[in-house]
């Protein structure tokens, strides 16, 4: 038998493709294959057995070796210049400059997307119990019953009817939202951290008469406004849970009807269920109020802002971005995500499961859930207590993990903090390097030797079934992203966008596992950069303010044409306030921030968020707030040390005490400051970008204490106000 014949028989027996058999041929380059025959080569039986075993092992490796993910486009050209202008780009997945409008012809609204699903849909659990599931059919039926009940309470089946939802993430939230969409009504999500005055402003601006709440306490806060006469339109409160007789009596006294969700649905089941009236793509779907922060001196409250403090002084103002999002937008961005995935080797499957814990009042989590519903996948809700999130994740075993950078940073720090011995630390870093080497060739897996020996416990803490994760809402360090892609053994995508463009406008491409960018434009958006002369950014250099255009861009701010004109220019471009840079491969990198910048006394511009992201890589640092003043020539910072690692980190440097005691130690503060400066120098921070003094604070910034937004971004003006005394003291005593 000639060697070529033997190789052909081996190839057919194990299913080798031609390129793979060529690999096997290359393993034996010195053999004269053209005239080589096994019969002419005298070998002992044991040698023949060894050769056969080697050939079998080689064939097995070629068949089972990990394969790189097939990207949907050339990763060196992920976007294309529009009309030959390099500063303006669109997705390389498009055939021409026509942006994507619909992926499925029969799916053009959020309501349509939900109808595509079947099987288990929404999951919930009680403490210590497994998840229970509500099917797609049951959700749709309950939504129709609830929607009929809303109509019976005076709501009108049209997109000008606004219904408030004031609740934490839970299945009833989604059922309530779908009930509104089933009868073409628009949803107005509300959340606690908006504050009392903000809630009054929203209810009056949107003329909301009915609000759906999860608990009596939230309903009572709305009722209090009604009792004061400041929300005259409010007439009905629907509560998920039971409420007290005293609360019911209060509501009756001020003319507000209160009933539980079950009562409303039972009453409609006994009556006639109204025929569904689903929305059209051009109909309004969501009015999304998100908060940003700014400070100003004013004698009165500007009409486009809402004061959270009274009187004249240095006030913290809460700006309300009243986004009008059409049904079309929700469908559009989802289709863009899917076109990213489906043209590669990655698709969302019906058996996929997502964990819901990020606020449903914001578009990031909403888009995640709509994406899952469109593919018939499942969404499991956390119990409502963030301290129990990890237990919920272990129980649910999600395949999809939507996440924000702050949480990824915590996971990263916890992994490094748990490895104390030099040997284990060296093994961890070596294993990470080996996995990162696979990543660089496009291979992502969780079944390698290193996964079984080193990363198995880490992956088990997140349920052990993760296939992919998506991070957004803030920049993430390339170091952290690459590290977690290796240790978690799953796909981690990074996206960029804002509520005004329905959550996303760029997305990392499947198959591209490099870090330091936020991907290429989605097929529903064009993205360009424009000049910012004051900051020395110019579009001719591929740098400038990021602007977005396309059908996914919002309609405008509710009843606020002045601010709408500020956000949308005459050509329909949305100005984001972020500064971006086009990379040679057509992806976008976020390099600065136009909004939260300030100038030091010597004229240097400072982007504090960029500096904060660098300092958060310090081992002892959990949270940091960088502050500057135009009357000062240097920066200072408020630092919250990580309670899980700070005590041990301090002990290694000879400092002993409780967490609170260590935060008050001036010598340890100097050690933390030096560590921050060292990390800042490695990251390339300029000398004027380094903080000169810090204050160690022992309480974390949180939503509960009003220092973080629901999307875990810093409320900068609130932090400045809370720490005004410490800031003044640092400037008073710091010597340059």
PDB file of N, CA, C and O in Angstrom, residues 348-381:
ATOM      1  N   UNK A 348     -27.657  33.511  19.209  1.00  0.00           N
ATOM      2  CA  UNK A 348     -28.419  33.317  20.436  1.00  0.00           C
ATOM      3  C   UNK A 348     -29.370  32.151  20.199  1.00  0.00           C
ATOM      4  O   UNK A 348     -30.030  32.086  19.165  1.00  0.00           O
ATOM      5  N   UNK A 349     -29.432  31.231  21.169  1.00  0.00           N
ATOM      6  CA  UNK A 349     -30.239  30.023  21.006  1.00  0.00           C
ATOM      7  C   UNK A 349     -31.415  30.030  21.975  1.00  0.00           C
ATOM      8  O   UNK A 349     -31.405  30.747  22.977  1.00  0.00           O
ATOM      9  N   UNK A 350     -32.396  29.205  21.704  1.00  0.00           N
ATOM     10  CA  UNK A 350     -33.578  29.135  22.549  1.00  0.00           C
ATOM     11  C   UNK A 350     -33.235  28.670  23.955  1.00  0.00           C
ATOM     12  O   UNK A 350     -33.869  29.069  24.929  1.00  0.00           O
ATOM     13  N   UNK A 351     -32.203  27.844  24.097  1.00  0.00           N
ATOM     14  CA  UNK A 351     -31.833  27.336  25.419  1.00  0.00           C
ATOM     15  C   UNK A 351     -30.978  28.309  26.224  1.00  0.00           C
ATOM     16  O   UNK A 351     -30.617  28.013  27.374  1.00  0.00           O
ATOM     17  N   UNK A 352     -30.669  29.470  25.665  1.00  0.00           N
ATOM     18  CA  UNK A 352     -29.889  30.457  26.407  1.00  0.00           C
ATOM     19  C   UNK A 352     -30.702  31.066  27.536  1.00  0.00           C
ATOM     20  O   UNK A 352     -31.930  31.197  27.448  1.00  0.00           O
ATOM     21  N   UNK A 353     -29.994  31.457  28.609  1.00  0.00           N
ATOM     22  CA  UNK A 353     -30.622  32.030  29.801  1.00  0.00           C
ATOM     23  C   UNK A 353     -29.844  33.269  30.209  1.00  0.00           C
ATOM     24  O   UNK A 353     -28.607  33.247  30.264  1.00  0.00           O
ATOM     25  N   UNK A 354     -30.549  34.354  30.495  1.00  0.00           N
ATOM     26  CA  UNK A 354     -29.927  35.595  30.961  1.00  0.00           C
ATOM     27  C   UNK A 354     -30.366  35.886  32.387  1.00  0.00           C
ATOM     28  O   UNK A 354     -31.485  35.553  32.780  1.00  0.00           O
ATOM     29  N   UNK A 355     -29.493  36.510  33.164  1.00  0.00           N
ATOM     30  CA  UNK A 355     -29.827  36.946  34.523  1.00  0.00           C
ATOM     31  C   UNK A 355     -30.191  38.425  34.471  1.00  0.00           C
ATOM     32  O   UNK A 355     -29.456  39.238  33.912  1.00  0.00           O
ATOM     33  N   UNK A 356     -31.334  38.786  35.027  1.00  0.00           N
ATOM     34  CA  UNK A 356     -31.801  40.179  35.005  1.00  0.00           C
ATOM     35  C   UNK A 356     -31.637  40.803  36.379  1.00  0.00           C
ATOM     36  O   UNK A 356     -32.320  40.420  37.331  1.00  0.00           O
ATOM     37  N   UNK A 357     -30.722  41.778  36.466  1.00  0.00           N
ATOM     38  CA  UNK A 357     -30.500  42.505  37.717  1.00  0.00           C
ATOM     39  C   UNK A 357     -30.209  43.982  37.472  1.00  0.00           C
ATOM     40  O   UNK A 357     -30.379  44.803  38.364  1.00  0.00           O
ATOM     41  N   UNK A 358     -29.773  44.338  36.267  1.00  0.00           N
ATOM     42  CA  UNK A 358     -29.565  45.744  35.929  1.00  0.00           C
ATOM     43  C   UNK A 358     -30.924  46.417  35.757  1.00  0.00           C
ATOM     44  O   UNK A 358     -31.891  45.774  35.337  1.00  0.00           O
ATOM     45  N   UNK A 359     -31.042  47.705  36.070  1.00  0.00           N
ATOM     46  CA  UNK A 359     -32.367  48.348  36.108  1.00  0.00           C
ATOM     47  C   UNK A 359     -33.114  48.287  34.775  1.00  0.00           C
ATOM     48  O   UNK A 359     -32.586  48.679  33.733  1.00  0.00           O
ATOM     49  N   UNK A 360     -34.344  47.809  34.825  1.00  0.00           N
ATOM     50  CA  UNK A 360     -35.183  47.792  33.635  1.00  0.00           C
ATOM     51  C   UNK A 360     -35.633  49.191  33.246  1.00  0.00           C
ATOM     52  O   UNK A 360     -36.184  49.386  32.162  1.00  0.00           O
ATOM     53  N   UNK A 361     -35.419  50.169  34.120  1.00  0.00           N
ATOM     54  CA  UNK A 361     -35.768  51.546  33.786  1.00  0.00           C
ATOM     55  C   UNK A 361     -34.800  52.141  32.771  1.00  0.00           C
ATOM     56  O   UNK A 361     -35.027  53.242  32.267  1.00  0.00           O
ATOM     57  N   UNK A 362     -33.724  51.413  32.452  1.00  0.00           N
ATOM     58  CA  UNK A 362     -32.737  51.908  31.496  1.00  0.00           C
ATOM     59  C   UNK A 362     -32.655  50.986  30.283  1.00  0.00           C
ATOM     60  O   UNK A 362     -32.951  49.797  30.362  1.00  0.00           O
ATOM     61  N   UNK A 363     -32.229  51.550  29.161  1.00  0.00           N
ATOM     62  CA  UNK A 363     -32.337  50.864  27.890  1.00  0.00           C
ATOM     63  C   UNK A 363     -31.393  49.678  27.747  1.00  0.00           C
ATOM     64  O   UNK A 363     -31.677  48.739  27.004  1.00  0.00           O
ATOM     65  N   UNK A 364     -30.264  49.670  28.426  1.00  0.00           N
ATOM     66  CA  UNK A 364     -29.316  48.571  28.286  1.00  0.00           C
ATOM     67  C   UNK A 364     -29.979  47.242  28.641  1.00  0.00           C
ATOM     68  O   UNK A 364     -29.997  46.294  27.854  1.00  0.00           O
ATOM     69  N   UNK A 365     -30.568  47.168  29.836  1.00  0.00           N
ATOM     70  CA  UNK A 365     -31.214  45.924  30.257  1.00  0.00           C
ATOM     71  C   UNK A 365     -32.441  45.621  29.401  1.00  0.00           C
ATOM     72  O   UNK A 365     -32.724  44.458  29.090  1.00  0.00           O
ATOM     73  N   UNK A 366     -33.159  46.659  28.984  1.00  0.00           N
ATOM     74  CA  UNK A 366     -34.353  46.440  28.157  1.00  0.00           C
ATOM     75  C   UNK A 366     -33.965  45.780  26.826  1.00  0.00           C
ATOM     76  O   UNK A 366     -34.629  44.850  26.352  1.00  0.00           O
ATOM     77  N   UNK A 367     -32.882  46.264  26.210  1.00  0.00           N
ATOM     78  CA  UNK A 367     -32.472  45.704  24.928  1.00  0.00           C
ATOM     79  C   UNK A 367     -31.980  44.270  25.081  1.00  0.00           C
ATOM     80  O   UNK A 367     -32.189  43.421  24.202  1.00  0.00           O
ATOM     81  N   UNK A 368     -31.313  43.979  26.204  1.00  0.00           N
ATOM     82  CA  UNK A 368     -30.872  42.610  26.456  1.00  0.00           C
ATOM     83  C   UNK A 368     -32.082  41.677  26.479  1.00  0.00           C
ATOM     84  O   UNK A 368     -32.099  40.612  25.837  1.00  0.00           O
ATOM     85  N   UNK A 369     -33.103  42.066  27.225  1.00  0.00           N
ATOM     86  CA  UNK A 369     -34.261  41.196  27.372  1.00  0.00           C
ATOM     87  C   UNK A 369     -35.021  41.039  26.066  1.00  0.00           C
ATOM     88  O   UNK A 369     -35.449  39.932  25.712  1.00  0.00           O
ATOM     89  N   UNK A 370     -35.192  42.116  25.321  1.00  0.00           N
ATOM     90  CA  UNK A 370     -35.888  42.023  24.034  1.00  0.00           C
ATOM     91  C   UNK A 370     -35.125  41.091  23.098  1.00  0.00           C
ATOM     92  O   UNK A 370     -35.723  40.312  22.343  1.00  0.00           O
ATOM     93  N   UNK A 371     -33.795  41.149  23.134  1.00  0.00           N
ATOM     94  CA  UNK A 371     -32.979  40.259  22.305  1.00  0.00           C
ATOM     95  C   UNK A 371     -33.226  38.800  22.670  1.00  0.00           C
ATOM     96  O   UNK A 371     -33.340  37.935  21.790  1.00  0.00           O
ATOM     97  N   UNK A 372     -33.305  38.515  23.966  1.00  0.00           N
ATOM     98  CA  UNK A 372     -33.559  37.144  24.408  1.00  0.00           C
ATOM     99  C   UNK A 372     -34.954  36.682  23.979  1.00  0.00           C
ATOM    100  O   UNK A 372     -35.132  35.558  23.501  1.00  0.00           O
ATOM    101  N   UNK A 373     -35.937  37.551  24.147  1.00  0.00           N
ATOM    102  CA  UNK A 373     -37.316  37.178  23.799  1.00  0.00           C
ATOM    103  C   UNK A 373     -37.453  36.869  22.312  1.00  0.00           C
ATOM    104  O   UNK A 373     -38.182  35.960  21.920  1.00  0.00           O
ATOM    105  N   UNK A 374     -36.766  37.631  21.484  1.00  0.00           N
ATOM    106  CA  UNK A 374     -36.884  37.449  20.039  1.00  0.00           C
ATOM    107  C   UNK A 374     -36.413  36.062  19.607  1.00  0.00           C
ATOM    108  O   UNK A 374     -36.865  35.528  18.600  1.00  0.00           O
ATOM    109  N   UNK A 375     -35.513  35.472  20.398  1.00  0.00           N
ATOM    110  CA  UNK A 375     -34.988  34.150  20.063  1.00  0.00           C
ATOM    111  C   UNK A 375     -35.599  33.051  20.922  1.00  0.00           C
ATOM    112  O   UNK A 375     -35.107  31.913  20.922  1.00  0.00           O
ATOM    113  N   UNK A 376     -36.648  33.389  21.673  1.00  0.00           N
ATOM    114  CA  UNK A 376     -37.303  32.373  22.483  1.00  0.00           C
ATOM    115  C   UNK A 376     -36.481  31.919  23.660  1.00  0.00           C
ATOM    116  O   UNK A 376     -36.723  30.839  24.220  1.00  0.00           O
ATOM    117  N   UNK A 377     -35.492  32.723  24.072  1.00  0.00           N
ATOM    118  CA  UNK A 377     -34.634  32.365  25.198  1.00  0.00           C
ATOM    119  C   UNK A 377     -35.308  32.742  26.518  1.00  0.00           C
ATOM    120  O   UNK A 377     -36.399  33.319  26.539  1.00  0.00           O
ATOM    121  N   UNK A 378     -34.650  32.443  27.635  1.00  0.00           N
ATOM    122  CA  UNK A 378     -35.234  32.667  28.960  1.00  0.00           C
ATOM    123  C   UNK A 378     -34.524  33.796  29.694  1.00  0.00           C
ATOM    124  O   UNK A 378     -33.331  34.036  29.482  1.00  0.00           O
ATOM    125  N   UNK A 379     -35.259  34.463  30.577  1.00  0.00           N
ATOM    126  CA  UNK A 379     -34.713  35.510  31.435  1.00  0.00           C
ATOM    127  C   UNK A 379     -35.090  35.180  32.875  1.00  0.00           C
ATOM    128  O   UNK A 379     -36.272  35.067  33.203  1.00  0.00           O
ATOM    129  N   UNK A 380     -34.089  35.010  33.726  1.00  0.00           N
ATOM    130  CA  UNK A 380     -34.320  34.760  35.141  1.00  0.00           C
ATOM    131  C   UNK A 380     -34.015  36.007  35.953  1.00  0.00           C
ATOM    132  O   UNK A 380     -32.983  36.649  35.744  1.00  0.00           O
ATOM    133  N   UNK A 381     -34.884  36.372  36.877  1.00  0.00           N
ATOM    134  CA  UNK A 381     -34.733  37.598  37.654  1.00  0.00           C
ATOM    135  C   UNK A 381     -34.075  37.312  38.999  1.00  0.00           C
ATOM    136  O   UNK A 381     -34.337  36.280  39.628  1.00  0.00           O
TER     137      UNK A 381
END
